[in-house]
Amino acid sequence: MQHVHAPTQESLTFRANLARLISPLRRVRPRVPFFQLAAHRIPTLWSLYRGLLKESPSEEIKRRVKASFRRNQHLTGTDATKRNLEKGYKYLDAFKKANAGDKHQQAILQRYSRALAAKYERAYWNNLARQELAWQARLKNRPIMTGGFLRPTFANRPLPRLKPQPWHITAMIRNRRAARERRMVALGDIQEYFQDLTFEARLEAGAAELAGKVGVVEPVFASHLGEWMEPFKKQQAMIKETFVRDQRRRDEPYSKEMLDAIMAARREKIANKTRELERERRGEILRRTILRQRKGPPAHVLAMLTPEQRRIDKAVRNVSEVGYVAKLKRKLGFKLRNPNAWKAEIGAPADKGRLGRMVREVLDESERRVIEASKEQADTSRQHEA
């Protein structure tokens, strides 16, 4: 028989004593997170947070304290929470020393308050600028009526044409089209269910007729065909009702108020384009002017043009009607607004004498400067040779 070793009484006593001493040192994990324990919340909120707000030497620092607690209120890690709590108690001690008359701490907190005030001032103006830019962007991209009609369909009632079209109108039309497609598929499935139920009922009736002399076939569909079809009939009626609503939506006419608004927008568009054209005729460079200059001939025409013809085509798209551009336009047969504008380049007949004298003076002065430069260059060369 195998001998089993048993511990001595002294060993058992030592083990029991050791367990008694170590057991209180074991880490006890709470059943709830630490941030839900009253032992954490009460000191943090009532001692630290309220103390910081009460001892804050300025409104800027008080605002900073509130922002810090709002930013860190969702911390769940023990290490990060401990670091922030230690920092908070350190600030609380500094606030208390400053309120007690510590000149050094008062100077530090005053400088800190000035820095926070400058930061908040800068943030205020930056936020104001961002809001203004956002408002200008919304104003620039706001939907305007173009004077056109968004015709009624199964997916939308009669609406004015807007540019840019609001995203919620686009999403509404898209979702309604997709929903109508799904309903049409569901209606086709219901028709197939009706055919399947009718086929099953006929099959049971035929089987009962054939087995009449041998035995009895208990019907499942044939005797309760109406009850089997009732849920599908309700769903079919609901889908058909949606189609009726779609039809009414498509046939709905424009209201008088909407027609008046669309016609007013159309008149305003024509008047605006007329004013824009008049500004362009006066020589103002507009967006339409730049776009027209950047355009080119159609691709099949551009492929047949030579490099010289392409250069001429690009030049005549300029709005100018004088100089080289006017010469090319007259050569190509363009109709100019002021055919005699090119004469202003050579001057009026009464100014011929004065302009001629000015030209001669410029030429004489240029010739004199050339001669003087030549003499200076020659003297410099002789000095280097000597």
Short mmCIF file of C-alpha atoms in Angstrom, two decimals:
data_model
loop_
_atom_site.label_atom_id
_atom_site.label_comp_id
_atom_site.label_asym_id
_atom_site.label_seq_id
_atom_site.Cartn_x
_atom_site.Cartn_y
_atom_site.Cartn_z
CA MET A 1 0.00 0.00 0.00
CA GLN A 2 1.40 3.38 -1.04
CA HIS A 3 2.15 5.78 1.77
CA VAL A 4 0.52 9.29 1.48
CA HIS A 5 2.54 12.09 3.02
CA ALA A 6 0.53 14.38 5.34
CA PRO A 7 1.69 17.85 6.45
CA THR A 8 2.60 18.30 10.05
CA GLN A 9 0.56 20.33 12.49
CA GLU A 10 3.22 23.05 12.56
CA SER A 11 3.00 23.42 8.77
CA LEU A 12 -0.79 23.68 8.86
CA THR A 13 -0.58 26.33 11.57
CA PHE A 14 1.99 28.32 9.58
CA ARG A 15 -0.18 28.18 6.45
CA ALA A 16 -3.26 29.37 8.31
CA ASN A 17 -1.36 32.25 9.89
CA LEU A 18 0.13 33.25 6.53
CA ALA A 19 -3.30 33.22 4.86
CA ARG A 20 -4.69 35.35 7.68
CA LEU A 21 -1.98 37.96 7.16
CA ILE A 22 -2.14 38.08 3.34
CA SER A 23 -5.91 37.99 2.85
CA PRO A 24 -6.49 41.68 3.78
CA LEU A 25 -3.79 42.71 1.28
CA ARG A 26 -5.52 41.16 -1.70
CA ARG A 27 -6.90 43.62 -4.23
CA VAL A 28 -10.70 43.76 -4.13
CA ARG A 29 -12.26 44.69 -7.47
CA PRO A 30 -15.55 46.57 -7.10
CA ARG A 31 -18.59 45.32 -8.94
CA VAL A 32 -19.27 48.76 -10.49
CA PRO A 33 -16.85 51.12 -12.32
CA PHE A 34 -14.98 53.58 -10.16
CA PHE A 35 -16.61 56.60 -11.81
CA GLN A 36 -19.98 55.43 -10.52
CA LEU A 37 -18.82 55.04 -6.94
CA ALA A 38 -19.81 57.68 -4.41
CA ALA A 39 -16.28 57.51 -3.01
CA HIS A 40 -15.08 59.03 -6.30
CA ARG A 41 -17.98 61.27 -7.34
CA ILE A 42 -18.59 63.10 -4.06
CA PRO A 43 -14.98 64.29 -3.47
CA THR A 44 -14.50 65.14 -7.14
CA LEU A 45 -17.69 67.18 -7.55
CA TRP A 46 -18.20 68.67 -4.11
CA SER A 47 -14.62 69.18 -2.98
CA LEU A 48 -12.51 69.60 -6.10
CA TYR A 49 -14.88 71.07 -8.70
CA ARG A 50 -16.77 73.37 -6.36
CA GLY A 51 -13.54 74.34 -4.67
CA LEU A 52 -11.92 75.28 -7.97
CA LEU A 53 -14.92 77.40 -8.98
CA LYS A 54 -15.08 79.06 -5.57
CA GLU A 55 -11.35 79.81 -5.38
CA SER A 56 -10.91 80.88 -9.03
CA PRO A 57 -9.33 84.36 -9.03
CA SER A 58 -10.91 85.45 -12.36
CA GLU A 59 -13.77 84.64 -14.70
CA GLU A 60 -11.35 83.46 -17.41
CA ILE A 61 -9.85 80.84 -15.10
CA LYS A 62 -13.31 79.77 -13.94
CA ARG A 63 -14.32 79.31 -17.58
CA ARG A 64 -11.17 77.26 -18.15
CA VAL A 65 -12.00 75.02 -15.18
CA LYS A 66 -15.50 74.35 -16.49
CA ALA A 67 -14.19 73.52 -19.94
CA SER A 68 -11.57 71.13 -18.52
CA PHE A 69 -14.15 69.22 -16.49
CA ARG A 70 -16.50 69.01 -19.49
CA ARG A 71 -13.66 67.69 -21.65
CA ASN A 72 -12.58 65.05 -19.11
CA GLN A 73 -15.95 63.98 -17.73
CA HIS A 74 -16.00 60.86 -19.93
CA LEU A 75 -12.65 59.47 -18.81
CA THR A 76 -12.89 55.83 -17.76
CA GLY A 77 -9.22 54.90 -17.43
CA THR A 78 -7.78 54.97 -13.95
CA ASP A 79 -4.36 56.29 -14.96
CA ALA A 80 -5.68 59.26 -16.96
CA THR A 81 -8.27 60.05 -14.30
CA LYS A 82 -5.65 59.97 -11.57
CA ARG A 83 -3.34 62.35 -13.51
CA ASN A 84 -6.13 64.85 -14.09
CA LEU A 85 -7.30 64.69 -10.49
CA GLU A 86 -3.77 65.33 -9.23
CA LYS A 87 -3.51 68.27 -11.60
CA GLY A 88 -6.84 69.61 -10.34
CA TYR A 89 -5.80 69.44 -6.69
CA LYS A 90 -2.52 71.14 -7.58
CA TYR A 91 -4.45 74.04 -9.16
CA LEU A 92 -6.73 74.18 -6.11
CA ASP A 93 -3.74 74.58 -3.82
CA ALA A 94 -2.36 77.34 -6.07
CA PHE A 95 -5.72 79.18 -6.03
CA LYS A 96 -5.89 78.97 -2.23
CA LYS A 97 -2.34 80.31 -1.85
CA ALA A 98 -3.10 83.21 -4.17
CA ASN A 99 -6.27 84.10 -2.26
CA ALA A 100 -4.32 83.86 0.98
CA GLY A 101 -1.92 86.59 -0.22
CA ASP A 102 0.93 84.73 -1.96
CA LYS A 103 2.36 87.37 -4.35
CA HIS A 104 4.13 84.84 -6.53
CA GLN A 105 1.00 82.78 -7.13
CA GLN A 106 -1.04 85.94 -7.71
CA ALA A 107 1.38 87.10 -10.40
CA ILE A 108 1.30 83.70 -12.10
CA LEU A 109 -2.50 83.54 -12.09
CA GLN A 110 -2.83 87.12 -13.34
CA ARG A 111 -0.53 86.35 -16.25
CA TYR A 112 -2.48 83.14 -16.89
CA SER A 113 -5.75 85.09 -16.86
CA ARG A 114 -4.41 87.59 -19.41
CA ALA A 115 -3.29 84.76 -21.68
CA LEU A 116 -6.71 83.10 -21.43
CA ALA A 117 -8.45 86.40 -22.12
CA ALA A 118 -6.37 86.91 -25.28
CA LYS A 119 -7.07 83.33 -26.34
CA TYR A 120 -10.83 83.71 -25.82
CA GLU A 121 -10.81 87.01 -27.69
CA ARG A 122 -9.01 85.42 -30.63
CA ALA A 123 -11.35 82.42 -30.56
CA TYR A 124 -14.36 84.75 -30.54
CA TRP A 125 -13.26 86.60 -33.66
CA ASN A 126 -12.24 83.39 -35.41
CA ASN A 127 -15.63 81.90 -34.69
CA LEU A 128 -17.31 85.08 -35.90
CA ALA A 129 -15.31 84.94 -39.13
CA ARG A 130 -16.20 81.27 -39.64
CA GLN A 131 -19.88 82.01 -39.10
CA GLU A 132 -19.73 84.84 -41.61
CA LEU A 133 -17.98 82.66 -44.19
CA ALA A 134 -20.54 79.92 -43.63
CA TRP A 135 -23.37 82.45 -44.05
CA GLN A 136 -21.82 83.78 -47.26
CA ALA A 137 -21.46 80.23 -48.57
CA ARG A 138 -25.12 79.51 -47.79
CA LEU A 139 -26.12 82.80 -49.37
CA LYS A 140 -24.05 82.04 -52.46
CA ASN A 141 -25.49 78.54 -52.85
CA ARG A 142 -29.03 79.33 -51.80
CA PRO A 143 -31.69 77.85 -54.11
CA ILE A 144 -33.22 80.38 -56.50
CA MET A 145 -36.15 79.99 -58.86
CA THR A 146 -35.02 79.78 -62.48
CA GLY A 147 -38.43 80.38 -64.00
CA GLY A 148 -38.72 76.76 -65.10
CA PHE A 149 -41.12 74.01 -64.12
CA LEU A 150 -40.41 70.76 -62.34
CA ARG A 151 -43.25 68.80 -63.89
CA PRO A 152 -45.36 66.58 -61.63
CA THR A 153 -44.58 62.88 -61.67
CA PHE A 154 -45.41 59.84 -59.57
CA ALA A 155 -42.64 60.92 -57.21
CA ASN A 156 -43.29 64.67 -56.85
CA ARG A 157 -46.03 67.23 -56.99
CA PRO A 158 -45.74 70.26 -59.32
CA LEU A 159 -42.75 72.29 -58.15
CA PRO A 160 -40.74 75.26 -59.41
CA ARG A 161 -37.33 74.51 -60.87
CA LEU A 162 -34.67 75.53 -58.34
CA LYS A 163 -30.95 75.95 -58.88
CA PRO A 164 -29.22 74.41 -57.09
CA GLN A 165 -31.97 71.94 -56.31
CA PRO A 166 -32.21 71.34 -52.54
CA TRP A 167 -30.90 67.94 -51.52
CA HIS A 168 -34.08 67.02 -49.62
CA ILE A 169 -36.16 67.39 -52.81
CA THR A 170 -33.72 65.19 -54.70
CA ALA A 171 -33.75 62.61 -51.89
CA MET A 172 -37.57 62.68 -51.75
CA ILE A 173 -37.87 61.97 -55.47
CA ARG A 174 -35.25 59.24 -55.33
CA ASN A 175 -36.81 57.51 -52.32
CA ARG A 176 -40.31 57.64 -53.78
CA ARG A 177 -39.12 56.14 -57.06
CA ALA A 178 -37.37 53.34 -55.22
CA ALA A 179 -40.43 52.72 -53.01
CA ARG A 180 -42.73 52.58 -56.04
CA GLU A 181 -40.41 50.04 -57.65
CA ARG A 182 -40.48 47.91 -54.50
CA ARG A 183 -44.29 48.07 -54.38
CA MET A 184 -44.54 46.95 -58.00
CA VAL A 185 -42.31 43.96 -57.25
CA ALA A 186 -44.41 43.14 -54.17
CA LEU A 187 -47.61 43.36 -56.24
CA GLY A 188 -46.17 40.86 -58.72
CA ASP A 189 -45.28 38.52 -55.86
CA ILE A 190 -48.86 38.73 -54.54
CA GLN A 191 -50.24 37.75 -57.95
CA GLU A 192 -47.96 34.72 -57.91
CA TYR A 193 -49.19 33.82 -54.42
CA PHE A 194 -52.80 33.96 -55.70
CA GLN A 195 -51.93 31.65 -58.57
CA ASP A 196 -50.15 29.22 -56.23
CA LEU A 197 -53.09 29.12 -53.80
CA THR A 198 -55.60 28.58 -56.61
CA PHE A 199 -53.45 25.80 -58.05
CA GLU A 200 -53.19 24.10 -54.64
CA ALA A 201 -56.97 24.33 -54.13
CA ARG A 202 -57.63 22.77 -57.56
CA LEU A 203 -55.06 20.08 -56.84
CA GLU A 204 -56.79 19.17 -53.57
CA ALA A 205 -60.22 19.13 -55.25
CA GLY A 206 -58.94 16.83 -57.98
CA ALA A 207 -57.26 14.54 -55.45
CA ALA A 208 -60.48 14.35 -53.42
CA GLU A 209 -62.49 13.48 -56.52
CA LEU A 210 -60.09 10.71 -57.47
CA ALA A 211 -59.92 9.29 -53.95
CA GLY A 212 -63.66 9.48 -53.32
CA LYS A 213 -64.20 5.73 -53.63
CA VAL A 214 -61.05 4.73 -51.78
CA GLY A 215 -60.81 7.19 -48.91
CA VAL A 216 -61.28 10.75 -47.75
CA VAL A 217 -58.71 13.54 -48.51
CA GLU A 218 -58.87 16.29 -45.92
CA PRO A 219 -58.63 19.67 -47.78
CA VAL A 220 -56.30 22.39 -46.52
CA PHE A 221 -56.55 25.10 -49.17
CA ALA A 222 -59.76 24.26 -51.04
CA SER A 223 -62.08 24.62 -48.05
CA HIS A 224 -60.47 27.83 -46.71
CA LEU A 225 -59.20 29.47 -49.89
CA GLY A 226 -60.73 32.85 -48.99
CA GLU A 227 -59.04 32.89 -45.60
CA TRP A 228 -55.67 32.05 -47.18
CA MET A 229 -56.08 34.90 -49.69
CA GLU A 230 -57.39 37.50 -47.23
CA PRO A 231 -53.98 38.82 -45.95
CA PHE A 232 -52.67 39.08 -49.51
CA LYS A 233 -55.83 40.90 -50.62
CA LYS A 234 -55.37 43.46 -47.85
CA GLN A 235 -51.76 44.02 -48.84
CA GLN A 236 -52.80 44.27 -52.49
CA ALA A 237 -55.44 46.87 -51.62
CA MET A 238 -52.89 48.93 -49.68
CA ILE A 239 -50.44 48.87 -52.59
CA LYS A 240 -53.14 49.86 -55.07
CA GLU A 241 -54.10 52.75 -52.81
CA THR A 242 -50.52 54.01 -52.98
CA PHE A 243 -50.70 53.86 -56.77
CA VAL A 244 -53.89 55.94 -56.64
CA ARG A 245 -52.09 58.53 -54.52
CA ASP A 246 -49.19 58.52 -56.99
CA GLN A 247 -51.65 59.11 -59.81
CA ARG A 248 -53.26 62.02 -57.96
CA ARG A 249 -49.80 63.46 -57.30
CA ARG A 250 -48.92 63.26 -60.99
CA ASP A 251 -52.22 64.84 -62.10
CA GLU A 252 -52.15 67.67 -59.57
CA PRO A 253 -52.13 71.08 -61.33
CA TYR A 254 -49.99 74.07 -60.46
CA SER A 255 -51.60 76.50 -58.05
CA LYS A 256 -52.15 80.09 -59.11
CA GLU A 257 -49.74 81.39 -56.46
CA MET A 258 -46.97 79.05 -57.66
CA LEU A 259 -47.54 79.98 -61.31
CA ASP A 260 -47.34 83.69 -60.42
CA ALA A 261 -44.10 83.12 -58.52
CA ILE A 262 -42.57 81.13 -61.41
CA MET A 263 -43.57 83.78 -63.98
CA ALA A 264 -42.15 86.53 -61.76
CA ALA A 265 -38.88 84.58 -61.47
CA ARG A 266 -38.79 84.17 -65.25
CA ARG A 267 -39.28 87.91 -65.82
CA GLU A 268 -36.59 88.69 -63.27
CA LYS A 269 -34.19 86.28 -64.97
CA ILE A 270 -34.73 87.94 -68.35
CA ALA A 271 -34.29 91.40 -66.81
CA ASN A 272 -31.12 90.26 -65.01
CA LYS A 273 -29.63 88.81 -68.20
CA THR A 274 -30.50 92.02 -70.03
CA ARG A 275 -28.71 94.11 -67.41
CA GLU A 276 -25.76 91.73 -67.57
CA LEU A 277 -25.56 92.10 -71.34
CA GLU A 278 -25.69 95.88 -71.07
CA ARG A 279 -22.84 95.83 -68.55
CA GLU A 280 -20.81 93.64 -70.88
CA ARG A 281 -21.46 96.01 -73.78
CA ARG A 282 -20.13 98.88 -71.69
CA GLY A 283 -16.85 96.97 -71.40
CA GLU A 284 -17.23 95.22 -68.05
CA ILE A 285 -15.65 91.78 -67.87
CA LEU A 286 -18.19 89.33 -66.49
CA ARG A 287 -18.21 85.60 -65.87
CA ARG A 288 -19.99 84.97 -69.16
CA THR A 289 -17.31 87.04 -70.90
CA ILE A 290 -14.50 84.92 -69.45
CA LEU A 291 -16.31 81.68 -70.28
CA ARG A 292 -16.87 82.78 -73.86
CA GLN A 293 -13.19 83.69 -74.24
CA ARG A 294 -12.13 80.28 -72.93
CA LYS A 295 -14.37 78.44 -75.32
CA GLY A 296 -13.14 77.02 -78.59
CA PRO A 297 -14.65 75.72 -81.77
CA PRO A 298 -16.27 72.26 -81.81
CA ALA A 299 -13.93 69.29 -81.79
CA HIS A 300 -14.54 68.35 -85.43
CA VAL A 301 -13.83 71.95 -86.49
CA LEU A 302 -10.81 72.33 -84.20
CA ALA A 303 -9.23 69.22 -85.68
CA MET A 304 -9.26 70.83 -89.16
CA LEU A 305 -7.73 74.18 -88.11
CA THR A 306 -4.08 75.03 -88.58
CA PRO A 307 -2.02 76.49 -85.69
CA GLU A 308 -2.38 79.95 -87.23
CA GLN A 309 -6.15 79.61 -87.52
CA ARG A 310 -6.36 78.42 -83.90
CA ARG A 311 -4.40 81.48 -82.76
CA ILE A 312 -6.71 83.77 -84.73
CA ASP A 313 -9.81 82.05 -83.34
CA LYS A 314 -8.55 82.52 -79.78
CA ALA A 315 -7.75 86.19 -80.45
CA VAL A 316 -11.13 87.11 -81.98
CA ARG A 317 -12.96 85.70 -78.94
CA ASN A 318 -11.61 88.67 -76.98
CA VAL A 319 -14.05 91.49 -76.21
CA SER A 320 -11.72 94.16 -77.61
CA GLU A 321 -12.67 96.02 -80.78
CA VAL A 322 -9.48 98.03 -81.32
CA GLY A 323 -5.93 97.21 -82.28
CA TYR A 324 -4.89 93.82 -83.59
CA VAL A 325 -8.10 92.15 -82.37
CA ALA A 326 -10.22 94.65 -84.31
CA LYS A 327 -8.09 94.10 -87.40
CA LEU A 328 -8.68 90.32 -87.22
CA LYS A 329 -12.40 90.78 -86.56
CA ARG A 330 -12.81 93.10 -89.56
CA LYS A 331 -10.86 90.61 -91.66
CA LEU A 332 -13.19 87.78 -90.64
CA GLY A 333 -16.29 89.90 -91.21
CA PHE A 334 -17.32 90.51 -87.58
CA LYS A 335 -19.92 93.19 -87.00
CA LEU A 336 -18.33 95.72 -84.62
CA ARG A 337 -20.30 97.95 -82.28
CA ASN A 338 -18.14 100.98 -83.21
CA PRO A 339 -16.41 100.43 -86.55
CA ASN A 340 -14.48 103.73 -86.20
CA ALA A 341 -13.02 102.98 -82.76
CA TRP A 342 -9.68 102.00 -84.32
CA LYS A 343 -9.19 105.60 -85.50
CA ALA A 344 -8.68 106.68 -81.90
CA GLU A 345 -5.37 104.83 -81.95
CA ILE A 346 -3.82 107.16 -84.53
CA GLY A 347 -5.31 110.28 -82.91
CA ALA A 348 -7.78 112.94 -84.02
CA PRO A 349 -6.91 115.05 -87.13
CA ALA A 350 -6.59 118.22 -85.01
CA ASP A 351 -3.90 116.57 -82.87
CA LYS A 352 -1.74 115.37 -85.76
CA GLY A 353 0.82 118.19 -85.39
CA ARG A 354 1.15 117.88 -81.62
CA LEU A 355 1.41 114.10 -81.73
CA GLY A 356 4.01 114.30 -84.51
CA ARG A 357 6.15 116.69 -82.48
CA MET A 358 5.92 114.38 -79.47
CA VAL A 359 7.04 111.43 -81.59
CA ARG A 360 10.02 113.39 -82.98
CA GLU A 361 11.01 114.49 -79.48
CA VAL A 362 10.95 110.90 -78.25
CA LEU A 363 13.01 109.70 -81.22
CA ASP A 364 15.56 112.55 -80.84
CA GLU A 365 15.94 111.84 -77.12
CA SER A 366 16.43 108.13 -77.78
CA GLU A 367 19.08 108.88 -80.43
CA ARG A 368 20.91 111.28 -78.09
CA ARG A 369 21.01 108.65 -75.31
CA VAL A 370 22.33 106.04 -77.72
CA ILE A 371 25.15 108.39 -78.81
CA GLU A 372 26.06 109.25 -75.21
CA ALA A 373 26.13 105.57 -74.25
CA SER A 374 28.41 104.81 -77.21
CA LYS A 375 30.83 107.61 -76.23
CA GLU A 376 30.96 106.42 -72.61
CA GLN A 377 31.65 102.87 -73.76
CA ALA A 378 34.47 104.05 -76.05
CA ASP A 379 36.09 106.14 -73.25
CA THR A 380 35.94 103.17 -70.90
CA SER A 381 37.61 100.95 -73.48
CA ARG A 382 40.48 103.42 -74.02
CA GLN A 383 41.06 103.71 -70.27
CA HIS A 384 41.35 99.93 -69.95
CA GLU A 385 43.80 99.79 -72.89
CA ALA A 386 45.95 102.54 -71.36
#
